[in-house]
């Protein structure tokens, strides 16, 4: 029997990068996949096709994770289409890096709204359905810089630290209802988000990593699979750092 056979997962920001890798890993493990991203584009359609290749149901929905009204409507539609959701992965995120001295209010607000408010939006919207089922696993994508901080990323680090506080609080609220809430804090993972960095910066990052390489999206997806499945049924309120030993 596959690890997620018969389960239904909802993943945000899954048209590319880490979210897409999680969608594929979960589909391979037997789950039906609903996912959202900002636009129905060729990336979203390609992910739908790849999911179908695993013999499970996959459907992408257009939604802005930072907009509560849109999220509530999308989640209601997904719960109707899929008949409930067992696993929520709050993965959508952006960066707008600059030193505090140069950071505008818009750069602050955008990162907090997309990275942190989105986690509130989706968790709140799915909560009732998971409470009715009396089970669920919620996985929130934080970052090592939410633990350690990083110069030039005060908005991003604050959003990712906020996710950790939210994760631990909601884990305490929902534990008695058999709903687990955990966070993953990836280190330096090679995706389009980090692809914009110069070769020099990438080299500097790699030097700080005991395992001497950037992570692959699949390294994060494997951890998400563990947290989504019953293999982690006694784990809640935790932050697992997937960072090659960078943050110890
Ligand atoms: P990515 O930029 O490749 O993918 C992010 C996805 O989220 C994109 O498909 C994008 O369209 C979507 N998205 C952005 N804003 C959205 C919104 N408002 N509503 C819906 N979807 C939206 O990034 P990634 O590297 O795959 O990162 C995924 C998550 O992992 C993010 O939360 C990121 O902060 C976190 N993370 C990444 C790294 C890394 O090194 N790549 C490290 C730590 C944490």
PDB file of C-alpha atoms and ligand atoms in Angstrom:
ATOM      1  CA  UNK A   1       0.000   0.000   0.000  1.00  0.00           C
ATOM      2  CA  UNK A   2       1.327   3.449  -0.944  1.00  0.00           C
ATOM      3  CA  UNK A   3       2.055   5.963   1.860  1.00  0.00           C
ATOM      4  CA  UNK A   4      -0.711   8.427   0.903  1.00  0.00           C
ATOM      5  CA  UNK A   5      -3.161   6.028  -0.790  1.00  0.00           C
ATOM      6  CA  UNK A   6      -6.706   7.455  -0.660  1.00  0.00           C
ATOM      7  CA  UNK A   7      -5.557  10.809   0.792  1.00  0.00           C
ATOM      8  CA  UNK A   8      -6.307  14.214  -0.714  1.00  0.00           C
ATOM      9  CA  UNK A   9      -3.741  16.999  -0.531  1.00  0.00           C
ATOM     10  CA  UNK A  10      -3.923  20.728  -1.195  1.00  0.00           C
ATOM     11  CA  UNK A  11      -0.623  22.481  -2.005  1.00  0.00           C
ATOM     12  CA  UNK A  12      -0.157  26.238  -2.515  1.00  0.00           C
ATOM     13  CA  UNK A  13       2.281  27.701  -5.043  1.00  0.00           C
ATOM     14  CA  UNK A  14       2.747  24.339  -6.773  1.00  0.00           C
ATOM     15  CA  UNK A  15       3.104  25.291 -10.449  1.00  0.00           C
ATOM     16  CA  UNK A  16       6.903  25.181 -10.049  1.00  0.00           C
ATOM     17  CA  UNK A  17       9.792  24.778  -7.591  1.00  0.00           C
ATOM     18  CA  UNK A  18       9.439  23.102  -4.206  1.00  0.00           C
ATOM     19  CA  UNK A  19       5.609  23.091  -4.384  1.00  0.00           C
ATOM     20  CA  UNK A  20       5.660  21.223  -7.689  1.00  0.00           C
ATOM     21  CA  UNK A  21       8.152  18.698  -6.328  1.00  0.00           C
ATOM     22  CA  UNK A  22       5.861  18.089  -3.314  1.00  0.00           C
ATOM     23  CA  UNK A  23       2.872  17.640  -5.642  1.00  0.00           C
ATOM     24  CA  UNK A  24       4.752  14.976  -7.640  1.00  0.00           C
ATOM     25  CA  UNK A  25       6.033  13.197  -4.530  1.00  0.00           C
ATOM     26  CA  UNK A  26       2.523  13.049  -3.035  1.00  0.00           C
ATOM     27  CA  UNK A  27       0.999  11.911  -6.362  1.00  0.00           C
ATOM     28  CA  UNK A  28       3.602   9.136  -6.609  1.00  0.00           C
ATOM     29  CA  UNK A  29       2.609   8.129  -3.059  1.00  0.00           C
ATOM     30  CA  UNK A  30      -1.037   7.753  -4.167  1.00  0.00           C
ATOM     31  CA  UNK A  31      -2.666  11.059  -3.136  1.00  0.00           C
ATOM     32  CA  UNK A  32      -5.122  13.090  -5.221  1.00  0.00           C
ATOM     33  CA  UNK A  33      -3.746  16.611  -5.575  1.00  0.00           C
ATOM     34  CA  UNK A  34      -5.476  19.996  -5.610  1.00  0.00           C
ATOM     35  CA  UNK A  35      -3.039  22.857  -6.020  1.00  0.00           C
ATOM     36  CA  UNK A  36      -3.228  26.599  -6.398  1.00  0.00           C
ATOM     37  CA  UNK A  37      -1.055  29.228  -8.010  1.00  0.00           C
ATOM     38  CA  UNK A  38      -1.496  32.802  -9.192  1.00  0.00           C
ATOM     39  CA  UNK A  39      -2.318  31.958 -12.823  1.00  0.00           C
ATOM     40  CA  UNK A  40      -3.656  29.149 -14.953  1.00  0.00           C
ATOM     41  CA  UNK A  41      -0.671  29.056 -17.330  1.00  0.00           C
ATOM     42  CA  UNK A  42       1.381  26.413 -19.148  1.00  0.00           C
ATOM     43  CA  UNK A  43       3.199  25.545 -15.883  1.00  0.00           C
ATOM     44  CA  UNK A  44      -0.087  24.793 -14.110  1.00  0.00           C
ATOM     45  CA  UNK A  45      -1.311  22.682 -17.027  1.00  0.00           C
ATOM     46  CA  UNK A  46       1.984  20.773 -17.168  1.00  0.00           C
ATOM     47  CA  UNK A  47       1.740  19.971 -13.433  1.00  0.00           C
ATOM     48  CA  UNK A  48      -1.847  18.704 -13.907  1.00  0.00           C
ATOM     49  CA  UNK A  49      -0.650  16.387 -16.707  1.00  0.00           C
ATOM     50  CA  UNK A  50       2.333  15.108 -14.711  1.00  0.00           C
ATOM     51  CA  UNK A  51       0.101  14.333 -11.715  1.00  0.00           C
ATOM     52  CA  UNK A  52      -2.311  12.413 -13.972  1.00  0.00           C
ATOM     53  CA  UNK A  53       0.684  10.336 -15.107  1.00  0.00           C
ATOM     54  CA  UNK A  54       0.761   8.799 -11.614  1.00  0.00           C
ATOM     55  CA  UNK A  55      -2.845   7.578 -12.040  1.00  0.00           C
ATOM     56  CA  UNK A  56      -4.310   9.992  -9.466  1.00  0.00           C
ATOM     57  CA  UNK A  57      -6.533  13.047  -9.836  1.00  0.00           C
ATOM     58  CA  UNK A  58      -4.781  16.425 -10.106  1.00  0.00           C
ATOM     59  CA  UNK A  59      -6.309  19.844 -10.610  1.00  0.00           C
ATOM     60  CA  UNK A  60      -4.869  23.354 -10.463  1.00  0.00           C
ATOM     61  CA  UNK A  61      -6.882  26.373  -9.296  1.00  0.00           C
ATOM     62  CA  UNK A  62      -6.099  30.033  -9.881  1.00  0.00           C
ATOM     63  CA  UNK A  63      -5.984  31.891  -6.564  1.00  0.00           C
ATOM     64  CA  UNK A  64      -3.977  34.595  -4.804  1.00  0.00           C
ATOM     65  CA  UNK A  65      -2.933  33.035  -1.498  1.00  0.00           C
ATOM     66  CA  UNK A  66      -2.653  36.462   0.151  1.00  0.00           C
ATOM     67  CA  UNK A  67      -6.310  37.328  -0.538  1.00  0.00           C
ATOM     68  CA  UNK A  68      -8.633  35.866   2.146  1.00  0.00           C
ATOM     69  CA  UNK A  69     -11.826  36.227   0.122  1.00  0.00           C
ATOM     70  CA  UNK A  70     -10.350  34.431  -2.913  1.00  0.00           C
ATOM     71  CA  UNK A  71      -8.812  31.742  -0.704  1.00  0.00           C
ATOM     72  CA  UNK A  72     -12.110  31.001   1.083  1.00  0.00           C
ATOM     73  CA  UNK A  73     -13.914  30.664  -2.277  1.00  0.00           C
ATOM     74  CA  UNK A  74     -11.149  28.443  -3.701  1.00  0.00           C
ATOM     75  CA  UNK A  75     -10.998  26.196  -0.642  1.00  0.00           C
ATOM     76  CA  UNK A  76     -14.819  25.805  -0.608  1.00  0.00           C
ATOM     77  CA  UNK A  77     -14.673  24.787  -4.294  1.00  0.00           C
ATOM     78  CA  UNK A  78     -11.792  22.329  -3.688  1.00  0.00           C
ATOM     79  CA  UNK A  79     -13.548  20.712  -0.701  1.00  0.00           C
ATOM     80  CA  UNK A  80     -16.640  20.312  -2.910  1.00  0.00           C
ATOM     81  CA  UNK A  81     -14.653  18.917  -5.874  1.00  0.00           C
ATOM     82  CA  UNK A  82     -12.443  16.556  -3.835  1.00  0.00           C
ATOM     83  CA  UNK A  83     -14.833  15.707  -0.965  1.00  0.00           C
ATOM     84  CA  UNK A  84     -12.447  16.989   1.743  1.00  0.00           C
ATOM     85  CA  UNK A  85      -8.724  17.593   2.226  1.00  0.00           C
ATOM     86  CA  UNK A  86      -6.413  15.490   4.442  1.00  0.00           C
ATOM     87  CA  UNK A  87      -3.130  17.347   3.932  1.00  0.00           C
ATOM     88  CA  UNK A  88      -2.565  21.090   3.477  1.00  0.00           C
ATOM     89  CA  UNK A  89       0.874  22.337   2.417  1.00  0.00           C
ATOM     90  CA  UNK A  90       1.270  26.109   2.758  1.00  0.00           C
ATOM     91  CA  UNK A  91       4.173  26.584   0.360  1.00  0.00           C
ATOM     92  CA  UNK A  92       3.521  29.773  -1.689  1.00  0.00           C
ATOM     93  CA  UNK A  93       6.157  32.422  -1.032  1.00  0.00           C
ATOM     94  CA  UNK A  94       8.089  35.342  -2.494  1.00  0.00           C
ATOM     95  CA  UNK A  95      11.210  37.383  -1.709  1.00  0.00           C
ATOM     96  CA  UNK A  96      11.768  41.132  -2.016  1.00  0.00           C
ATOM     97  CA  UNK A  97      15.281  41.342  -0.578  1.00  0.00           C
ATOM     98  CA  UNK A  98      16.941  44.597   0.353  1.00  0.00           C
ATOM     99  CA  UNK A  99      18.541  46.222   3.389  1.00  0.00           C
ATOM    100  CA  UNK A 100      16.101  47.745   5.863  1.00  0.00           C
ATOM    101  CA  UNK A 101      17.494  51.179   5.003  1.00  0.00           C
ATOM    102  CA  UNK A 102      16.155  50.807   1.451  1.00  0.00           C
ATOM    103  CA  UNK A 103      13.070  48.678   2.133  1.00  0.00           C
ATOM    104  CA  UNK A 104       9.750  50.285   1.175  1.00  0.00           C
ATOM    105  CA  UNK A 105       6.483  49.726   3.001  1.00  0.00           C
ATOM    106  CA  UNK A 106       5.177  47.976  -0.147  1.00  0.00           C
ATOM    107  CA  UNK A 107       8.103  45.489  -0.096  1.00  0.00           C
ATOM    108  CA  UNK A 108       7.426  44.770   3.580  1.00  0.00           C
ATOM    109  CA  UNK A 109       3.653  44.361   3.115  1.00  0.00           C
ATOM    110  CA  UNK A 110       3.927  42.188  -0.020  1.00  0.00           C
ATOM    111  CA  UNK A 111       6.249  39.653   1.623  1.00  0.00           C
ATOM    112  CA  UNK A 112       4.286  39.505   4.885  1.00  0.00           C
ATOM    113  CA  UNK A 113       0.980  39.113   3.015  1.00  0.00           C
ATOM    114  CA  UNK A 114       2.104  36.430   0.547  1.00  0.00           C
ATOM    115  CA  UNK A 115       4.301  34.448   2.948  1.00  0.00           C
ATOM    116  CA  UNK A 116       2.583  34.776   6.334  1.00  0.00           C
ATOM    117  CA  UNK A 117      -1.004  35.957   5.855  1.00  0.00           C
ATOM    118  CA  UNK A 118      -1.491  33.232   3.213  1.00  0.00           C
ATOM    119  CA  UNK A 119      -0.756  30.606   5.882  1.00  0.00           C
ATOM    120  CA  UNK A 120      -3.475  32.100   8.098  1.00  0.00           C
ATOM    121  CA  UNK A 121      -5.853  32.306   5.097  1.00  0.00           C
ATOM    122  CA  UNK A 122      -5.551  28.657   4.012  1.00  0.00           C
ATOM    123  CA  UNK A 123      -5.376  27.174   7.503  1.00  0.00           C
ATOM    124  CA  UNK A 124      -8.443  29.134   8.591  1.00  0.00           C
ATOM    125  CA  UNK A 125     -10.340  28.231   5.402  1.00  0.00           C
ATOM    126  CA  UNK A 126      -9.632  24.467   5.677  1.00  0.00           C
ATOM    127  CA  UNK A 127      -9.999  24.232   9.462  1.00  0.00           C
ATOM    128  CA  UNK A 128     -13.740  23.483   9.571  1.00  0.00           C
ATOM    129  CA  UNK A 129     -13.469  20.662   7.044  1.00  0.00           C
ATOM    130  CA  UNK A 130     -10.530  19.043   8.920  1.00  0.00           C
ATOM    131  CA  UNK A 131     -12.333  19.421  12.279  1.00  0.00           C
ATOM    132  CA  UNK A 132     -15.344  17.582  10.817  1.00  0.00           C
ATOM    133  CA  UNK A 133     -13.065  14.777   9.571  1.00  0.00           C
ATOM    134  CA  UNK A 134     -11.261  14.688  12.947  1.00  0.00           C
ATOM    135  CA  UNK A 135      -7.926  14.326  11.171  1.00  0.00           C
ATOM    136  CA  UNK A 136      -5.445  16.286   9.124  1.00  0.00           C
ATOM    137  CA  UNK A 137      -1.829  17.236   8.588  1.00  0.00           C
ATOM    138  CA  UNK A 138      -0.846  20.849   7.921  1.00  0.00           C
ATOM    139  CA  UNK A 139       2.699  21.585   6.720  1.00  0.00           C
ATOM    140  CA  UNK A 140       3.953  25.175   6.605  1.00  0.00           C
ATOM    141  CA  UNK A 141       7.004  26.217   4.578  1.00  0.00           C
ATOM    142  CA  UNK A 142       9.248  28.342   6.773  1.00  0.00           C
ATOM    143  CA  UNK A 143      12.992  28.859   6.168  1.00  0.00           C
ATOM    144  CA  UNK A 144      16.267  28.601   8.088  1.00  0.00           C
ATOM    145  CA  UNK A 145      16.405  32.418   7.995  1.00  0.00           C
ATOM    146  CA  UNK A 146      13.189  32.455  10.056  1.00  0.00           C
ATOM    147  CA  UNK A 147      15.335  30.886  12.793  1.00  0.00           C
ATOM    148  CA  UNK A 148      18.691  32.600  12.221  1.00  0.00           C
ATOM    149  CA  UNK A 149      17.779  35.910  10.510  1.00  0.00           C
ATOM    150  CA  UNK A 150      19.632  37.192   7.434  1.00  0.00           C
ATOM    151  CA  UNK A 151      20.919  40.623   6.431  1.00  0.00           C
ATOM    152  CA  UNK A 152      18.884  41.965   3.509  1.00  0.00           C
ATOM    153  CA  UNK A 153      15.914  39.737   4.311  1.00  0.00           C
ATOM    154  CA  UNK A 154      14.232  41.384   7.315  1.00  0.00           C
ATOM    155  CA  UNK A 155      10.785  41.173   5.676  1.00  0.00           C
ATOM    156  CA  UNK A 156      11.287  37.553   4.522  1.00  0.00           C
ATOM    157  CA  UNK A 157      12.873  36.394   7.807  1.00  0.00           C
ATOM    158  CA  UNK A 158      10.066  38.034   9.827  1.00  0.00           C
ATOM    159  CA  UNK A 159       7.433  36.267   7.683  1.00  0.00           C
ATOM    160  CA  UNK A 160       9.188  32.899   8.091  1.00  0.00           C
ATOM    161  CA  UNK A 161       9.668  33.368  11.872  1.00  0.00           C
ATOM    162  CA  UNK A 162       5.970  34.295  12.064  1.00  0.00           C
ATOM    163  CA  UNK A 163       5.111  30.993  10.382  1.00  0.00           C
ATOM    164  CA  UNK A 164       6.966  29.132  13.147  1.00  0.00           C
ATOM    165  CA  UNK A 165       4.987  30.910  15.901  1.00  0.00           C
ATOM    166  CA  UNK A 166       1.741  30.253  14.021  1.00  0.00           C
ATOM    167  CA  UNK A 167       2.626  26.576  13.518  1.00  0.00           C
ATOM    168  CA  UNK A 168       3.387  25.985  17.213  1.00  0.00           C
ATOM    169  CA  UNK A 169       0.237  27.822  18.384  1.00  0.00           C
ATOM    170  CA  UNK A 170      -2.180  26.096  16.002  1.00  0.00           C
ATOM    171  CA  UNK A 171      -0.572  22.709  16.779  1.00  0.00           C
ATOM    172  CA  UNK A 172      -1.570  23.308  20.425  1.00  0.00           C
ATOM    173  CA  UNK A 173      -5.111  24.352  19.404  1.00  0.00           C
ATOM    174  CA  UNK A 174      -5.826  21.444  17.059  1.00  0.00           C
ATOM    175  CA  UNK A 175      -3.873  18.548  18.598  1.00  0.00           C
ATOM    176  CA  UNK A 176      -6.855  17.235  20.562  1.00  0.00           C
ATOM    177  CA  UNK A 177      -8.777  16.974  17.255  1.00  0.00           C
ATOM    178  CA  UNK A 178      -6.095  14.798  15.657  1.00  0.00           C
ATOM    179  CA  UNK A 179      -4.898  17.594  13.374  1.00  0.00           C
ATOM    180  CA  UNK A 180      -1.098  17.890  13.272  1.00  0.00           C
ATOM    181  CA  UNK A 181       0.676  21.120  12.305  1.00  0.00           C
ATOM    182  CA  UNK A 182       4.397  21.211  11.511  1.00  0.00           C
ATOM    183  CA  UNK A 183       6.837  23.445   9.662  1.00  0.00           C
ATOM    184  CA  UNK A 184       9.727  22.712   7.313  1.00  0.00           C
ATOM    185  CA  UNK A 185      12.620  25.178   7.302  1.00  0.00           C
ATOM    186  CA  UNK A 186      14.606  24.647   4.099  1.00  0.00           C
ATOM    187  CA  UNK A 187      18.109  26.036   3.740  1.00  0.00           C
ATOM    188  CA  UNK A 188      19.549  26.833   0.327  1.00  0.00           C
ATOM    189  CA  UNK A 189      17.441  24.935  -2.218  1.00  0.00           C
ATOM    190  CA  UNK A 190      18.095  25.246  -5.940  1.00  0.00           C
ATOM    191  CA  UNK A 191      14.904  26.582  -7.581  1.00  0.00           C
ATOM    192  CA  UNK A 192      13.939  29.574  -9.729  1.00  0.00           C
ATOM    193  CA  UNK A 193      13.695  31.619  -6.500  1.00  0.00           C
ATOM    194  CA  UNK A 194      17.393  31.095  -5.740  1.00  0.00           C
ATOM    195  CA  UNK A 195      18.355  30.864  -9.450  1.00  0.00           C
ATOM    196  CA  UNK A 196      18.369  34.671  -9.621  1.00  0.00           C
ATOM    197  CA  UNK A 197      21.383  34.826  -7.266  1.00  0.00           C
ATOM    198  CA  UNK A 198      24.868  35.362  -8.734  1.00  0.00           C
ATOM    199  CA  UNK A 199      27.338  32.452  -8.979  1.00  0.00           C
ATOM    200  CA  UNK A 200      29.470  34.174  -6.298  1.00  0.00           C
ATOM    201  CA  UNK A 201      26.595  34.318  -3.810  1.00  0.00           C
ATOM    202  CA  UNK A 202      25.705  30.675  -4.554  1.00  0.00           C
ATOM    203  CA  UNK A 203      29.353  29.670  -3.918  1.00  0.00           C
ATOM    204  CA  UNK A 204      29.367  31.579  -0.621  1.00  0.00           C
ATOM    205  CA  UNK A 205      26.211  29.746   0.464  1.00  0.00           C
ATOM    206  CA  UNK A 206      27.630  26.337  -0.474  1.00  0.00           C
ATOM    207  CA  UNK A 207      30.777  27.016   1.604  1.00  0.00           C
ATOM    208  CA  UNK A 208      28.655  27.488   4.734  1.00  0.00           C
ATOM    209  CA  UNK A 209      26.868  24.143   4.261  1.00  0.00           C
ATOM    210  CA  UNK A 210      28.465  21.110   5.958  1.00  0.00           C
ATOM    211  CA  UNK A 211      27.122  18.823   3.200  1.00  0.00           C
ATOM    212  CA  UNK A 212      28.799  21.196   0.674  1.00  0.00           C
ATOM    213  CA  UNK A 213      25.910  21.503  -1.758  1.00  0.00           C
ATOM    214  CA  UNK A 214      22.609  23.267  -2.247  1.00  0.00           C
ATOM    215  CA  UNK A 215      19.514  21.167  -1.604  1.00  0.00           C
ATOM    216  CA  UNK A 216      17.174  19.795  -4.267  1.00  0.00           C
ATOM    217  CA  UNK A 217      13.410  20.469  -4.193  1.00  0.00           C
ATOM    218  CA  UNK A 218      13.074  16.703  -3.737  1.00  0.00           C
ATOM    219  CA  UNK A 219      15.000  16.894  -0.419  1.00  0.00           C
ATOM    220  CA  UNK A 220      12.200  19.125   0.896  1.00  0.00           C
ATOM    221  CA  UNK A 221       9.465  17.025  -0.754  1.00  0.00           C
ATOM    222  CA  UNK A 222      10.720  13.863   0.996  1.00  0.00           C
ATOM    223  CA  UNK A 223      10.361  15.607   4.381  1.00  0.00           C
ATOM    224  CA  UNK A 224       6.885  16.843   3.426  1.00  0.00           C
ATOM    225  CA  UNK A 225       5.932  13.257   2.504  1.00  0.00           C
ATOM    226  CA  UNK A 226       7.032  12.060   5.959  1.00  0.00           C
ATOM    227  CA  UNK A 227       5.041  14.827   7.706  1.00  0.00           C
ATOM    228  CA  UNK A 228       1.962  14.209   5.528  1.00  0.00           C
ATOM    229  CA  UNK A 229       1.930  10.465   6.166  1.00  0.00           C
ATOM    230  CA  UNK A 230       1.082   8.371   9.216  1.00  0.00           C
ATOM    231  CA  UNK A 231       4.827   7.724   9.669  1.00  0.00           C
ATOM    232  CA  UNK A 232       4.851  11.024  11.605  1.00  0.00           C
ATOM    233  CA  UNK A 233       1.582  10.453  13.502  1.00  0.00           C
ATOM    234  CA  UNK A 234       3.141  11.430  16.888  1.00  0.00           C
ATOM    235  CA  UNK A 235       4.850  14.576  15.581  1.00  0.00           C
ATOM    236  CA  UNK A 236       3.201  18.003  15.853  1.00  0.00           C
ATOM    237  CA  UNK A 237       4.314  21.585  16.537  1.00  0.00           C
ATOM    238  CA  UNK A 238       7.819  20.877  15.201  1.00  0.00           C
ATOM    239  CA  UNK A 239      10.150  22.666  12.791  1.00  0.00           C
ATOM    240  CA  UNK A 240      12.324  20.370  10.671  1.00  0.00           C
ATOM    241  CA  UNK A 241      15.313  22.107   9.099  1.00  0.00           C
ATOM    242  CA  UNK A 242      16.254  20.681   5.690  1.00  0.00           C
ATOM    243  CA  UNK A 243      19.493  22.554   5.180  1.00  0.00           C
ATOM    244  CA  UNK A 244      22.481  20.212   4.808  1.00  0.00           C
ATOM    245  CA  UNK A 245      23.507  21.082   8.371  1.00  0.00           C
ATOM    246  CA  UNK A 246      23.765  24.833   7.672  1.00  0.00           C
ATOM    247  CA  UNK A 247      21.796  25.780  10.800  1.00  0.00           C
ATOM    248  CA  UNK A 248      22.732  23.598  13.738  1.00  0.00           C
TER     249      UNK A 248
HETATM  250  P1  LIG B   1       9.408  29.577  -6.434  1.00  0.00           P
HETATM  251  O1  LIG B   1       9.446  31.058  -6.606  1.00  0.00           O
HETATM  252  O2  LIG B   1      10.142  28.719  -7.401  1.00  0.00           O
HETATM  253  O3  LIG B   1       7.881  29.067  -6.359  1.00  0.00           O
HETATM  254  C1  LIG B   1       6.920  29.737  -5.597  1.00  0.00           C
HETATM  255  C2  LIG B   1       5.554  29.511  -6.202  1.00  0.00           C
HETATM  256  O4  LIG B   1       4.596  30.250  -5.412  1.00  0.00           O
HETATM  257  C3  LIG B   1       5.436  30.042  -7.639  1.00  0.00           C
HETATM  258  O5  LIG B   1       4.791  29.068  -8.454  1.00  0.00           O
HETATM  259  C4  LIG B   1       4.607  31.297  -7.487  1.00  0.00           C
HETATM  260  O6  LIG B   1       3.816  31.628  -8.633  1.00  0.00           O
HETATM  261  C5  LIG B   1       3.729  30.947  -6.290  1.00  0.00           C
HETATM  262  N1  LIG B   1       3.174  32.142  -5.646  1.00  0.00           N
HETATM  263  C6  LIG B   1       3.821  33.297  -5.357  1.00  0.00           C
HETATM  264  N2  LIG B   1       2.968  34.186  -4.828  1.00  0.00           N
HETATM  265  C7  LIG B   1       1.743  33.576  -4.785  1.00  0.00           C
HETATM  266  C8  LIG B   1       0.468  33.988  -4.342  1.00  0.00           C
HETATM  267  N3  LIG B   1       0.234  35.210  -3.863  1.00  0.00           N
HETATM  268  N4  LIG B   1      -0.566  33.113  -4.448  1.00  0.00           N
HETATM  269  C9  LIG B   1      -0.349  31.873  -4.959  1.00  0.00           C
HETATM  270  N5  LIG B   1       0.834  31.431  -5.381  1.00  0.00           N
HETATM  271  C10 LIG B   1       1.881  32.274  -5.307  1.00  0.00           C
HETATM  272  O7  LIG B   1       9.923  29.332  -4.933  1.00  0.00           O
HETATM  273  P2  LIG B   1      10.500  28.004  -4.207  1.00  0.00           P
HETATM  274  O8  LIG B   1      11.971  28.149  -4.132  1.00  0.00           O
HETATM  275  O9  LIG B   1       9.903  26.779  -4.800  1.00  0.00           O
HETATM  276  O10 LIG B   1       9.937  28.243  -2.732  1.00  0.00           O
HETATM  277  C11 LIG B   1       8.769  27.606  -2.223  1.00  0.00           C
HETATM  278  C12 LIG B   1       8.640  27.929  -0.752  1.00  0.00           C
HETATM  279  O11 LIG B   1       9.816  27.487  -0.055  1.00  0.00           O
HETATM  280  C13 LIG B   1       8.521  29.432  -0.449  1.00  0.00           C
HETATM  281  O12 LIG B   1       7.641  29.638   0.633  1.00  0.00           O
HETATM  282  C14 LIG B   1       9.937  29.804  -0.062  1.00  0.00           C
HETATM  283  O13 LIG B   1       9.959  30.962   0.766  1.00  0.00           O
HETATM  284  C15 LIG B   1      10.359  28.560   0.685  1.00  0.00           C
HETATM  285  N6  LIG B   1      11.819  28.415   0.771  1.00  0.00           N
HETATM  286  C16 LIG B   1      12.594  28.310  -0.344  1.00  0.00           C
HETATM  287  C17 LIG B   1      13.976  28.186  -0.208  1.00  0.00           C
HETATM  288  C18 LIG B   1      14.881  28.073  -1.395  1.00  0.00           C
HETATM  289  O14 LIG B   1      16.109  28.073  -1.193  1.00  0.00           O
HETATM  290  N7  LIG B   1      14.384  27.938  -2.617  1.00  0.00           N
HETATM  291  C19 LIG B   1      14.556  28.177   1.060  1.00  0.00           C
HETATM  292  C20 LIG B   1      13.736  28.291   2.185  1.00  0.00           C
HETATM  293  C21 LIG B   1      12.363  28.399   2.024  1.00  0.00           C
END
